């Protein structure tokens, strides 16, 4: 698209080094920022005309909870982007299944984030990707690690849970395509799932057949799994 991409990050300098190789010289610009500092966020978006919010957390830590990361930070970023005056597109990357009535604390926070973003920036586009798979994902790579290092894979509920994983490159393409359109995607919500629905067990079998690792499965009933987590 001929654009310069500013990549705000927190943490160590090594975490973003590989991204700089994905564009021409000077096209990918990492910027250290503090998501809790308003001035830091304003500096990050100061020279931008498009904001893609990828801030999110799929597990809570002592310092960052679901509500702050998935809701409050999204709301603040949308507010700052609106005040900016020059932001023409805002993409909020949420999660498939986000709903205020969801039994999942994560998905309730994602839904609250969507609502707040649209309140501050009504023309924002909401993307709801399903479980992402691809290079360095946190699903298949983790399973492979279990198989190679310990020879087993724990399956919650026997691996009967169904999901519809989507390739991360396809999600990125959907975001780029929405930015290239004539504005028809503004103010709309898109649910992004892969072409097939799998049980966890079926997808694990497919992956292990591909990498030629054949671990044994350890079934963890859901009540026990919740205690372990």
mmCIF file with all atom_site columns, C-alpha atoms in Angstrom:
data_model
loop_
_atom_site.group_PDB
_atom_site.id
_atom_site.type_symbol
_atom_site.label_atom_id
_atom_site.label_alt_id
_atom_site.label_comp_id
_atom_site.label_asym_id
_atom_site.label_entity_id
_atom_site.label_seq_id
_atom_site.pdbx_PDB_ins_code
_atom_site.Cartn_x
_atom_site.Cartn_y
_atom_site.Cartn_z
_atom_site.occupancy
_atom_site.B_iso_or_equiv
_atom_site.pdbx_formal_charge
_atom_site.auth_seq_id
_atom_site.auth_comp_id
_atom_site.auth_asym_id
_atom_site.auth_atom_id
_atom_site.pdbx_PDB_model_num
ATOM 1   C CA . UNK A 1 1   ? 0.000   0.000   0.000  1.00 0.00 ? 1   UNK A CA 1
ATOM 2   C CA . UNK A 1 2   ? 3.047   2.263   0.063  1.00 0.00 ? 2   UNK A CA 1
ATOM 3   C CA . UNK A 1 3   ? 2.504   3.086   3.728  1.00 0.00 ? 3   UNK A CA 1
ATOM 4   C CA . UNK A 1 4   ? 4.814   3.532   6.668  1.00 0.00 ? 4   UNK A CA 1
ATOM 5   C CA . UNK A 1 5   ? 3.778   1.253   9.517  1.00 0.00 ? 5   UNK A CA 1
ATOM 6   C CA . UNK A 1 6   ? 4.300   2.459   13.077 1.00 0.00 ? 6   UNK A CA 1
ATOM 7   C CA . UNK A 1 7   ? 4.367   -0.441  15.540 1.00 0.00 ? 7   UNK A CA 1
ATOM 8   C CA . UNK A 1 8   ? 3.957   0.648   19.165 1.00 0.00 ? 8   UNK A CA 1
ATOM 9   C CA . UNK A 1 9   ? 5.329   -1.995  21.532 1.00 0.00 ? 9   UNK A CA 1
ATOM 10  C CA . UNK A 1 10  ? 6.200   -2.477  25.153 1.00 0.00 ? 10  UNK A CA 1
ATOM 11  C CA . UNK A 1 11  ? 8.822   -4.798  26.528 1.00 0.00 ? 11  UNK A CA 1
ATOM 12  C CA . UNK A 1 12  ? 12.291  -5.617  25.280 1.00 0.00 ? 12  UNK A CA 1
ATOM 13  C CA . UNK A 1 13  ? 13.847  -4.272  22.093 1.00 0.00 ? 13  UNK A CA 1
ATOM 14  C CA . UNK A 1 14  ? 14.364  -7.781  20.701 1.00 0.00 ? 14  UNK A CA 1
ATOM 15  C CA . UNK A 1 15  ? 10.639  -8.546  20.538 1.00 0.00 ? 15  UNK A CA 1
ATOM 16  C CA . UNK A 1 16  ? 10.057  -6.550  17.351 1.00 0.00 ? 16  UNK A CA 1
ATOM 17  C CA . UNK A 1 17  ? 13.346  -6.900  15.460 1.00 0.00 ? 17  UNK A CA 1
ATOM 18  C CA . UNK A 1 18  ? 11.988  -9.456  12.988 1.00 0.00 ? 18  UNK A CA 1
ATOM 19  C CA . UNK A 1 19  ? 9.191   -7.093  11.952 1.00 0.00 ? 19  UNK A CA 1
ATOM 20  C CA . UNK A 1 20  ? 11.613  -4.555  10.467 1.00 0.00 ? 20  UNK A CA 1
ATOM 21  C CA . UNK A 1 21  ? 12.600  -7.095  7.803  1.00 0.00 ? 21  UNK A CA 1
ATOM 22  C CA . UNK A 1 22  ? 9.025   -7.295  6.515  1.00 0.00 ? 22  UNK A CA 1
ATOM 23  C CA . UNK A 1 23  ? 9.149   -3.940  4.745  1.00 0.00 ? 23  UNK A CA 1
ATOM 24  C CA . UNK A 1 24  ? 11.520  -1.673  2.873  1.00 0.00 ? 24  UNK A CA 1
ATOM 25  C CA . UNK A 1 25  ? 14.149  0.359   4.706  1.00 0.00 ? 25  UNK A CA 1
ATOM 26  C CA . UNK A 1 26  ? 12.368  2.681   7.125  1.00 0.00 ? 26  UNK A CA 1
ATOM 27  C CA . UNK A 1 27  ? 8.896   1.362   6.309  1.00 0.00 ? 27  UNK A CA 1
ATOM 28  C CA . UNK A 1 28  ? 8.392   -0.562  9.578  1.00 0.00 ? 28  UNK A CA 1
ATOM 29  C CA . UNK A 1 29  ? 8.982   1.730   12.555 1.00 0.00 ? 29  UNK A CA 1
ATOM 30  C CA . UNK A 1 30  ? 8.776   0.186   16.057 1.00 0.00 ? 30  UNK A CA 1
ATOM 31  C CA . UNK A 1 31  ? 7.948   2.672   18.835 1.00 0.00 ? 31  UNK A CA 1
ATOM 32  C CA . UNK A 1 32  ? 8.285   1.974   22.530 1.00 0.00 ? 32  UNK A CA 1
ATOM 33  C CA . UNK A 1 33  ? 5.170   3.128   24.364 1.00 0.00 ? 33  UNK A CA 1
ATOM 34  C CA . UNK A 1 34  ? 3.268   2.784   27.620 1.00 0.00 ? 34  UNK A CA 1
ATOM 35  C CA . UNK A 1 35  ? -0.392  1.727   27.176 1.00 0.00 ? 35  UNK A CA 1
ATOM 36  C CA . UNK A 1 36  ? -1.244  3.351   30.517 1.00 0.00 ? 36  UNK A CA 1
ATOM 37  C CA . UNK A 1 37  ? 0.256   6.723   29.583 1.00 0.00 ? 37  UNK A CA 1
ATOM 38  C CA . UNK A 1 38  ? -2.077  8.987   27.588 1.00 0.00 ? 38  UNK A CA 1
ATOM 39  C CA . UNK A 1 39  ? 0.775   11.126  26.255 1.00 0.00 ? 39  UNK A CA 1
ATOM 40  C CA . UNK A 1 40  ? 2.647   8.026   25.128 1.00 0.00 ? 40  UNK A CA 1
ATOM 41  C CA . UNK A 1 41  ? -0.412  6.855   23.167 1.00 0.00 ? 41  UNK A CA 1
ATOM 42  C CA . UNK A 1 42  ? -0.912  10.304  21.639 1.00 0.00 ? 42  UNK A CA 1
ATOM 43  C CA . UNK A 1 43  ? 2.699   10.296  20.479 1.00 0.00 ? 43  UNK A CA 1
ATOM 44  C CA . UNK A 1 44  ? 2.236   6.850   18.916 1.00 0.00 ? 44  UNK A CA 1
ATOM 45  C CA . UNK A 1 45  ? -0.747  7.956   16.795 1.00 0.00 ? 45  UNK A CA 1
ATOM 46  C CA . UNK A 1 46  ? 0.355   11.556  16.178 1.00 0.00 ? 46  UNK A CA 1
ATOM 47  C CA . UNK A 1 47  ? 1.534   11.014  12.591 1.00 0.00 ? 47  UNK A CA 1
ATOM 48  C CA . UNK A 1 48  ? -1.002  8.343   11.648 1.00 0.00 ? 48  UNK A CA 1
ATOM 49  C CA . UNK A 1 49  ? -4.187  8.416   9.605  1.00 0.00 ? 49  UNK A CA 1
ATOM 50  C CA . UNK A 1 50  ? -5.102  4.764   10.254 1.00 0.00 ? 50  UNK A CA 1
ATOM 51  C CA . UNK A 1 51  ? -5.179  2.957   13.607 1.00 0.00 ? 51  UNK A CA 1
ATOM 52  C CA . UNK A 1 52  ? -5.378  -0.830  13.910 1.00 0.00 ? 52  UNK A CA 1
ATOM 53  C CA . UNK A 1 53  ? -5.891  -1.860  17.524 1.00 0.00 ? 53  UNK A CA 1
ATOM 54  C CA . UNK A 1 54  ? -4.259  -5.218  18.178 1.00 0.00 ? 54  UNK A CA 1
ATOM 55  C CA . UNK A 1 55  ? -3.997  -4.714  21.931 1.00 0.00 ? 55  UNK A CA 1
ATOM 56  C CA . UNK A 1 56  ? -5.460  -7.742  23.647 1.00 0.00 ? 56  UNK A CA 1
ATOM 57  C CA . UNK A 1 57  ? -4.884  -10.459 26.188 1.00 0.00 ? 57  UNK A CA 1
ATOM 58  C CA . UNK A 1 58  ? -6.204  -14.011 26.226 1.00 0.00 ? 58  UNK A CA 1
ATOM 59  C CA . UNK A 1 59  ? -5.110  -14.672 29.805 1.00 0.00 ? 59  UNK A CA 1
ATOM 60  C CA . UNK A 1 60  ? -4.898  -12.464 32.877 1.00 0.00 ? 60  UNK A CA 1
ATOM 61  C CA . UNK A 1 61  ? -1.750  -11.622 34.807 1.00 0.00 ? 61  UNK A CA 1
ATOM 62  C CA . UNK A 1 62  ? -1.083  -9.877  38.093 1.00 0.00 ? 62  UNK A CA 1
ATOM 63  C CA . UNK A 1 63  ? -0.509  -6.588  36.255 1.00 0.00 ? 63  UNK A CA 1
ATOM 64  C CA . UNK A 1 64  ? -2.975  -6.798  33.375 1.00 0.00 ? 64  UNK A CA 1
ATOM 65  C CA . UNK A 1 65  ? -6.571  -8.034  33.582 1.00 0.00 ? 65  UNK A CA 1
ATOM 66  C CA . UNK A 1 66  ? -9.109  -8.702  30.842 1.00 0.00 ? 66  UNK A CA 1
ATOM 67  C CA . UNK A 1 67  ? -11.158 -5.585  31.574 1.00 0.00 ? 67  UNK A CA 1
ATOM 68  C CA . UNK A 1 68  ? -8.247  -3.163  31.393 1.00 0.00 ? 68  UNK A CA 1
ATOM 69  C CA . UNK A 1 69  ? -6.539  -4.637  28.335 1.00 0.00 ? 69  UNK A CA 1
ATOM 70  C CA . UNK A 1 70  ? -9.510  -5.635  26.184 1.00 0.00 ? 70  UNK A CA 1
ATOM 71  C CA . UNK A 1 71  ? -11.970 -2.916  27.179 1.00 0.00 ? 71  UNK A CA 1
ATOM 72  C CA . UNK A 1 72  ? -10.450 0.150   28.824 1.00 0.00 ? 72  UNK A CA 1
ATOM 73  C CA . UNK A 1 73  ? -7.373  0.372   26.595 1.00 0.00 ? 73  UNK A CA 1
ATOM 74  C CA . UNK A 1 74  ? -9.511  0.004   23.464 1.00 0.00 ? 74  UNK A CA 1
ATOM 75  C CA . UNK A 1 75  ? -11.847 2.742   24.694 1.00 0.00 ? 75  UNK A CA 1
ATOM 76  C CA . UNK A 1 76  ? -8.970  5.094   25.448 1.00 0.00 ? 76  UNK A CA 1
ATOM 77  C CA . UNK A 1 77  ? -7.304  4.486   22.085 1.00 0.00 ? 77  UNK A CA 1
ATOM 78  C CA . UNK A 1 78  ? -10.569 5.160   20.225 1.00 0.00 ? 78  UNK A CA 1
ATOM 79  C CA . UNK A 1 79  ? -11.098 8.353   22.210 1.00 0.00 ? 79  UNK A CA 1
ATOM 80  C CA . UNK A 1 80  ? -7.591  9.614   21.476 1.00 0.00 ? 80  UNK A CA 1
ATOM 81  C CA . UNK A 1 81  ? -7.934  8.669   17.808 1.00 0.00 ? 81  UNK A CA 1
ATOM 82  C CA . UNK A 1 82  ? -11.181 10.628  17.532 1.00 0.00 ? 82  UNK A CA 1
ATOM 83  C CA . UNK A 1 83  ? -9.666  13.667  19.226 1.00 0.00 ? 83  UNK A CA 1
ATOM 84  C CA . UNK A 1 84  ? -6.709  13.420  16.847 1.00 0.00 ? 84  UNK A CA 1
ATOM 85  C CA . UNK A 1 85  ? -8.883  14.646  13.976 1.00 0.00 ? 85  UNK A CA 1
ATOM 86  C CA . UNK A 1 86  ? -6.815  13.055  11.236 1.00 0.00 ? 86  UNK A CA 1
ATOM 87  C CA . UNK A 1 87  ? -7.599  9.374   11.808 1.00 0.00 ? 87  UNK A CA 1
ATOM 88  C CA . UNK A 1 88  ? -9.772  8.310   8.870  1.00 0.00 ? 88  UNK A CA 1
ATOM 89  C CA . UNK A 1 89  ? -9.987  4.584   9.664  1.00 0.00 ? 89  UNK A CA 1
ATOM 90  C CA . UNK A 1 90  ? -10.026 2.689   12.948 1.00 0.00 ? 90  UNK A CA 1
ATOM 91  C CA . UNK A 1 91  ? -9.891  -1.113  12.982 1.00 0.00 ? 91  UNK A CA 1
ATOM 92  C CA . UNK A 1 92  ? -10.718 -2.852  16.260 1.00 0.00 ? 92  UNK A CA 1
ATOM 93  C CA . UNK A 1 93  ? -9.504  -6.458  16.314 1.00 0.00 ? 93  UNK A CA 1
ATOM 94  C CA . UNK A 1 94  ? -11.754 -8.276  18.777 1.00 0.00 ? 94  UNK A CA 1
ATOM 95  C CA . UNK A 1 95  ? -12.603 -11.986 19.012 1.00 0.00 ? 95  UNK A CA 1
ATOM 96  C CA . UNK A 1 96  ? -15.184 -14.351 17.570 1.00 0.00 ? 96  UNK A CA 1
ATOM 97  C CA . UNK A 1 97  ? -17.935 -14.926 20.103 1.00 0.00 ? 97  UNK A CA 1
ATOM 98  C CA . UNK A 1 98  ? -17.582 -11.547 21.808 1.00 0.00 ? 98  UNK A CA 1
ATOM 99  C CA . UNK A 1 99  ? -20.841 -10.916 23.643 1.00 0.00 ? 99  UNK A CA 1
ATOM 100 C CA . UNK A 1 100 ? -21.997 -9.116  26.762 1.00 0.00 ? 100 UNK A CA 1
ATOM 101 C CA . UNK A 1 101 ? -23.907 -12.268 27.748 1.00 0.00 ? 101 UNK A CA 1
ATOM 102 C CA . UNK A 1 102 ? -21.030 -14.701 27.162 1.00 0.00 ? 102 UNK A CA 1
ATOM 103 C CA . UNK A 1 103 ? -20.070 -16.969 30.085 1.00 0.00 ? 103 UNK A CA 1
ATOM 104 C CA . UNK A 1 104 ? -16.456 -16.134 29.214 1.00 0.00 ? 104 UNK A CA 1
ATOM 105 C CA . UNK A 1 105 ? -14.950 -13.201 31.099 1.00 0.00 ? 105 UNK A CA 1
ATOM 106 C CA . UNK A 1 106 ? -12.599 -12.631 28.167 1.00 0.00 ? 106 UNK A CA 1
ATOM 107 C CA . UNK A 1 107 ? -15.391 -12.453 25.578 1.00 0.00 ? 107 UNK A CA 1
ATOM 108 C CA . UNK A 1 108 ? -17.461 -10.137 27.781 1.00 0.00 ? 108 UNK A CA 1
ATOM 109 C CA . UNK A 1 109 ? -14.484 -7.785  28.003 1.00 0.00 ? 109 UNK A CA 1
ATOM 110 C CA . UNK A 1 110 ? -13.995 -7.991  24.225 1.00 0.00 ? 110 UNK A CA 1
ATOM 111 C CA . UNK A 1 111 ? -17.668 -7.090  23.699 1.00 0.00 ? 111 UNK A CA 1
ATOM 112 C CA . UNK A 1 112 ? -17.377 -4.147  26.082 1.00 0.00 ? 112 UNK A CA 1
ATOM 113 C CA . UNK A 1 113 ? -14.326 -2.994  24.136 1.00 0.00 ? 113 UNK A CA 1
ATOM 114 C CA . UNK A 1 114 ? -16.259 -3.123  20.868 1.00 0.00 ? 114 UNK A CA 1
ATOM 115 C CA . UNK A 1 115 ? -19.143 -1.139  22.336 1.00 0.00 ? 115 UNK A CA 1
ATOM 116 C CA . UNK A 1 116 ? -16.839 1.540   23.729 1.00 0.00 ? 116 UNK A CA 1
ATOM 117 C CA . UNK A 1 117 ? -14.909 1.849   20.477 1.00 0.00 ? 117 UNK A CA 1
ATOM 118 C CA . UNK A 1 118 ? -18.093 2.325   18.447 1.00 0.00 ? 118 UNK A CA 1
ATOM 119 C CA . UNK A 1 119 ? -19.364 4.879   20.952 1.00 0.00 ? 119 UNK A CA 1
ATOM 120 C CA . UNK A 1 120 ? -16.208 6.959   20.566 1.00 0.00 ? 120 UNK A CA 1
ATOM 121 C CA . UNK A 1 121 ? -15.578 6.169   16.892 1.00 0.00 ? 121 UNK A CA 1
ATOM 122 C CA . UNK A 1 122 ? -18.871 5.069   15.246 1.00 0.00 ? 122 UNK A CA 1
ATOM 123 C CA . UNK A 1 123 ? -17.257 4.538   11.848 1.00 0.00 ? 123 UNK A CA 1
ATOM 124 C CA . UNK A 1 124 ? -14.761 2.010   13.243 1.00 0.00 ? 124 UNK A CA 1
ATOM 125 C CA . UNK A 1 125 ? -14.606 -1.457  11.691 1.00 0.00 ? 125 UNK A CA 1
ATOM 126 C CA . UNK A 1 126 ? -14.786 -4.419  14.075 1.00 0.00 ? 126 UNK A CA 1
ATOM 127 C CA . UNK A 1 127 ? -12.928 -7.610  13.141 1.00 0.00 ? 127 UNK A CA 1
ATOM 128 C CA . UNK A 1 128 ? -13.766 -10.759 15.111 1.00 0.00 ? 128 UNK A CA 1
ATOM 129 C CA . UNK A 1 129 ? -11.222 -13.458 14.230 1.00 0.00 ? 129 UNK A CA 1
ATOM 130 C CA . UNK A 1 130 ? -11.597 -17.026 15.452 1.00 0.00 ? 130 UNK A CA 1
ATOM 131 C CA . UNK A 1 131 ? -8.636  -18.863 16.990 1.00 0.00 ? 131 UNK A CA 1
ATOM 132 C CA . UNK A 1 132 ? -5.584  -17.814 14.978 1.00 0.00 ? 132 UNK A CA 1
ATOM 133 C CA . UNK A 1 133 ? -3.144  -20.345 13.569 1.00 0.00 ? 133 UNK A CA 1
ATOM 134 C CA . UNK A 1 134 ? 0.097   -19.664 11.742 1.00 0.00 ? 134 UNK A CA 1
ATOM 135 C CA . UNK A 1 135 ? 3.807   -19.195 12.339 1.00 0.00 ? 135 UNK A CA 1
ATOM 136 C CA . UNK A 1 136 ? 4.532   -18.906 16.074 1.00 0.00 ? 136 UNK A CA 1
ATOM 137 C CA . UNK A 1 137 ? 0.870   -19.341 17.044 1.00 0.00 ? 137 UNK A CA 1
ATOM 138 C CA . UNK A 1 138 ? 0.017   -20.332 20.605 1.00 0.00 ? 138 UNK A CA 1
ATOM 139 C CA . UNK A 1 139 ? -2.017  -23.405 19.717 1.00 0.00 ? 139 UNK A CA 1
ATOM 140 C CA . UNK A 1 140 ? -0.254  -25.740 17.297 1.00 0.00 ? 140 UNK A CA 1
ATOM 141 C CA . UNK A 1 141 ? 3.227   -24.772 18.456 1.00 0.00 ? 141 UNK A CA 1
ATOM 142 C CA . UNK A 1 142 ? 2.319   -25.457 22.064 1.00 0.00 ? 142 UNK A CA 1
ATOM 143 C CA . UNK A 1 143 ? 0.903   -28.851 21.139 1.00 0.00 ? 143 UNK A CA 1
ATOM 144 C CA . UNK A 1 144 ? 4.066   -29.671 19.206 1.00 0.00 ? 144 UNK A CA 1
ATOM 145 C CA . UNK A 1 145 ? 6.168   -28.695 22.227 1.00 0.00 ? 145 UNK A CA 1
ATOM 146 C CA . UNK A 1 146 ? 4.195   -31.067 24.448 1.00 0.00 ? 146 UNK A CA 1
ATOM 147 C CA . UNK A 1 147 ? 4.615   -33.884 21.937 1.00 0.00 ? 147 UNK A CA 1
ATOM 148 C CA . UNK A 1 148 ? 8.346   -33.411 21.380 1.00 0.00 ? 148 UNK A CA 1
ATOM 149 C CA . UNK A 1 149 ? 9.384   -32.644 24.945 1.00 0.00 ? 149 UNK A CA 1
ATOM 150 C CA . UNK A 1 150 ? 7.054   -34.790 27.033 1.00 0.00 ? 150 UNK A CA 1
ATOM 151 C CA . UNK A 1 151 ? 5.419   -37.259 24.671 1.00 0.00 ? 151 UNK A CA 1
ATOM 152 C CA . UNK A 1 152 ? 1.851   -36.443 25.678 1.00 0.00 ? 152 UNK A CA 1
ATOM 153 C CA . UNK A 1 153 ? -0.858  -33.843 25.112 1.00 0.00 ? 153 UNK A CA 1
ATOM 154 C CA . UNK A 1 154 ? -3.488  -32.957 27.736 1.00 0.00 ? 154 UNK A CA 1
ATOM 155 C CA . UNK A 1 155 ? -6.984  -32.732 26.254 1.00 0.00 ? 155 UNK A CA 1
ATOM 156 C CA . UNK A 1 156 ? -9.627  -30.866 28.214 1.00 0.00 ? 156 UNK A CA 1
ATOM 157 C CA . UNK A 1 157 ? -12.917 -32.717 28.047 1.00 0.00 ? 157 UNK A CA 1
ATOM 158 C CA . UNK A 1 158 ? -11.391 -35.336 25.793 1.00 0.00 ? 158 UNK A CA 1
ATOM 159 C CA . UNK A 1 159 ? -10.716 -32.771 23.081 1.00 0.00 ? 159 UNK A CA 1
ATOM 160 C CA . UNK A 1 160 ? -14.391 -32.574 22.154 1.00 0.00 ? 160 UNK A CA 1
ATOM 161 C CA . UNK A 1 161 ? -14.539 -28.769 22.053 1.00 0.00 ? 161 UNK A CA 1
ATOM 162 C CA . UNK A 1 162 ? -15.226 -27.487 18.546 1.00 0.00 ? 162 UNK A CA 1
ATOM 163 C CA . UNK A 1 163 ? -13.617 -24.438 17.018 1.00 0.00 ? 163 UNK A CA 1
ATOM 164 C CA . UNK A 1 164 ? -13.066 -22.876 13.611 1.00 0.00 ? 164 UNK A CA 1
ATOM 165 C CA . UNK A 1 165 ? -9.408  -21.805 13.368 1.00 0.00 ? 165 UNK A CA 1
ATOM 166 C CA . UNK A 1 166 ? -8.437  -19.170 10.836 1.00 0.00 ? 166 UNK A CA 1
ATOM 167 C CA . UNK A 1 167 ? -5.063  -18.572 9.177  1.00 0.00 ? 167 UNK A CA 1
ATOM 168 C CA . UNK A 1 168 ? -3.488  -15.389 10.509 1.00 0.00 ? 168 UNK A CA 1
ATOM 169 C CA . UNK A 1 169 ? -2.413  -14.284 7.013  1.00 0.00 ? 169 UNK A CA 1
ATOM 170 C CA . UNK A 1 170 ? -6.057  -14.397 5.892  1.00 0.00 ? 170 UNK A CA 1
ATOM 171 C CA . UNK A 1 171 ? -7.065  -12.192 8.816  1.00 0.00 ? 171 UNK A CA 1
ATOM 172 C CA . UNK A 1 172 ? -4.317  -9.714  7.942  1.00 0.00 ? 172 UNK A CA 1
ATOM 173 C CA . UNK A 1 173 ? -5.562  -9.705  4.335  1.00 0.00 ? 173 UNK A CA 1
ATOM 174 C CA . UNK A 1 174 ? -9.112  -8.975  5.529  1.00 0.00 ? 174 UNK A CA 1
ATOM 175 C CA . UNK A 1 175 ? -7.857  -5.977  7.497  1.00 0.00 ? 175 UNK A CA 1
ATOM 176 C CA . UNK A 1 176 ? -5.868  -4.633  4.543  1.00 0.00 ? 176 UNK A CA 1
ATOM 177 C CA . UNK A 1 177 ? -8.805  -5.158  2.178  1.00 0.00 ? 177 UNK A CA 1
ATOM 178 C CA . UNK A 1 178 ? -11.091 -3.202  4.485  1.00 0.00 ? 178 UNK A CA 1
ATOM 179 C CA . UNK A 1 179 ? -8.639  -0.301  4.390  1.00 0.00 ? 179 UNK A CA 1
ATOM 180 C CA . UNK A 1 180 ? -8.556  -0.403  0.593  1.00 0.00 ? 180 UNK A CA 1
ATOM 181 C CA . UNK A 1 181 ? -12.319 -0.402  0.086  1.00 0.00 ? 181 UNK A CA 1
ATOM 182 C CA . UNK A 1 182 ? -14.504 2.623   -0.639 1.00 0.00 ? 182 UNK A CA 1
ATOM 183 C CA . UNK A 1 183 ? -15.617 2.898   2.960  1.00 0.00 ? 183 UNK A CA 1
ATOM 184 C CA . UNK A 1 184 ? -18.286 0.206   2.805  1.00 0.00 ? 184 UNK A CA 1
ATOM 185 C CA . UNK A 1 185 ? -16.691 -1.619  5.755  1.00 0.00 ? 185 UNK A CA 1
ATOM 186 C CA . UNK A 1 186 ? -16.831 1.422   8.031  1.00 0.00 ? 186 UNK A CA 1
ATOM 187 C CA . UNK A 1 187 ? -19.112 0.935   11.022 1.00 0.00 ? 187 UNK A CA 1
ATOM 188 C CA . UNK A 1 188 ? -19.507 -2.770  10.318 1.00 0.00 ? 188 UNK A CA 1
ATOM 189 C CA . UNK A 1 189 ? -18.562 -5.949  12.174 1.00 0.00 ? 189 UNK A CA 1
ATOM 190 C CA . UNK A 1 190 ? -16.965 -8.937  10.439 1.00 0.00 ? 190 UNK A CA 1
ATOM 191 C CA . UNK A 1 191 ? -16.645 -12.436 11.875 1.00 0.00 ? 191 UNK A CA 1
ATOM 192 C CA . UNK A 1 192 ? -13.561 -14.179 10.516 1.00 0.00 ? 192 UNK A CA 1
ATOM 193 C CA . UNK A 1 193 ? -13.467 -17.963 10.712 1.00 0.00 ? 193 UNK A CA 1
ATOM 194 C CA . UNK A 1 194 ? -11.657 -20.615 8.729  1.00 0.00 ? 194 UNK A CA 1
ATOM 195 C CA . UNK A 1 195 ? -13.365 -22.863 6.175  1.00 0.00 ? 195 UNK A CA 1
ATOM 196 C CA . UNK A 1 196 ? -13.635 -25.897 8.471  1.00 0.00 ? 196 UNK A CA 1
ATOM 197 C CA . UNK A 1 197 ? -14.795 -26.717 11.983 1.00 0.00 ? 197 UNK A CA 1
ATOM 198 C CA . UNK A 1 198 ? -12.679 -29.162 13.999 1.00 0.00 ? 198 UNK A CA 1
ATOM 199 C CA . UNK A 1 199 ? -12.715 -30.717 17.406 1.00 0.00 ? 199 UNK A CA 1
ATOM 200 C CA . UNK A 1 200 ? -9.515  -30.108 19.325 1.00 0.00 ? 200 UNK A CA 1
ATOM 201 C CA . UNK A 1 201 ? -8.748  -33.826 19.076 1.00 0.00 ? 201 UNK A CA 1
ATOM 202 C CA . UNK A 1 202 ? -9.224  -33.921 15.289 1.00 0.00 ? 202 UNK A CA 1
ATOM 203 C CA . UNK A 1 203 ? -6.970  -30.921 14.691 1.00 0.00 ? 203 UNK A CA 1
ATOM 204 C CA . UNK A 1 204 ? -4.317  -32.367 16.998 1.00 0.00 ? 204 UNK A CA 1
ATOM 205 C CA . UNK A 1 205 ? -4.412  -35.653 15.079 1.00 0.00 ? 205 UNK A CA 1
ATOM 206 C CA . UNK A 1 206 ? -3.996  -33.809 11.787 1.00 0.00 ? 206 UNK A CA 1
ATOM 207 C CA . UNK A 1 207 ? -1.061  -31.787 13.068 1.00 0.00 ? 207 UNK A CA 1
ATOM 208 C CA . UNK A 1 208 ? 0.755   -34.727 14.641 1.00 0.00 ? 208 UNK A CA 1
ATOM 209 C CA . UNK A 1 209 ? 0.367   -36.736 11.444 1.00 0.00 ? 209 UNK A CA 1
ATOM 210 C CA . UNK A 1 210 ? 1.997   -33.852 9.572  1.00 0.00 ? 210 UNK A CA 1
ATOM 211 C CA . UNK A 1 211 ? 4.987   -33.464 11.902 1.00 0.00 ? 211 UNK A CA 1
ATOM 212 C CA . UNK A 1 212 ? 5.221   -37.233 12.477 1.00 0.00 ? 212 UNK A CA 1
ATOM 213 C CA . UNK A 1 213 ? 4.966   -37.056 16.243 1.00 0.00 ? 213 UNK A CA 1
ATOM 214 C CA . UNK A 1 214 ? 2.544   -39.433 17.921 1.00 0.00 ? 214 UNK A CA 1
ATOM 215 C CA . UNK A 1 215 ? 2.056   -38.511 21.583 1.00 0.00 ? 215 UNK A CA 1
ATOM 216 C CA . UNK A 1 216 ? -0.396  -40.160 23.912 1.00 0.00 ? 216 UNK A CA 1
ATOM 217 C CA . UNK A 1 217 ? -3.416  -38.133 24.952 1.00 0.00 ? 217 UNK A CA 1
ATOM 218 C CA . UNK A 1 218 ? -4.208  -37.414 28.590 1.00 0.00 ? 218 UNK A CA 1
ATOM 219 C CA . UNK A 1 219 ? -7.889  -36.686 29.129 1.00 0.00 ? 219 UNK A CA 1
ATOM 220 C CA . UNK A 1 220 ? -8.652  -33.975 31.667 1.00 0.00 ? 220 UNK A CA 1
ATOM 221 C CA . UNK A 1 221 ? -12.351 -33.635 32.555 1.00 0.00 ? 221 UNK A CA 1
ATOM 222 C CA . UNK A 1 222 ? -13.463 -29.992 32.525 1.00 0.00 ? 222 UNK A CA 1
ATOM 223 C CA . UNK A 1 223 ? -13.912 -29.724 36.340 1.00 0.00 ? 223 UNK A CA 1
ATOM 224 C CA . UNK A 1 224 ? -10.328 -30.919 36.878 1.00 0.00 ? 224 UNK A CA 1
ATOM 225 C CA . UNK A 1 225 ? -9.047  -28.687 34.077 1.00 0.00 ? 225 UNK A CA 1
ATOM 226 C CA . UNK A 1 226 ? -10.581 -25.623 35.760 1.00 0.00 ? 226 UNK A CA 1
ATOM 227 C CA . UNK A 1 227 ? -8.795  -26.468 39.011 1.00 0.00 ? 227 UNK A CA 1
ATOM 228 C CA . UNK A 1 228 ? -5.486  -26.888 37.152 1.00 0.00 ? 228 UNK A CA 1
ATOM 229 C CA . UNK A 1 229 ? -5.895  -23.550 35.382 1.00 0.00 ? 229 UNK A CA 1
#
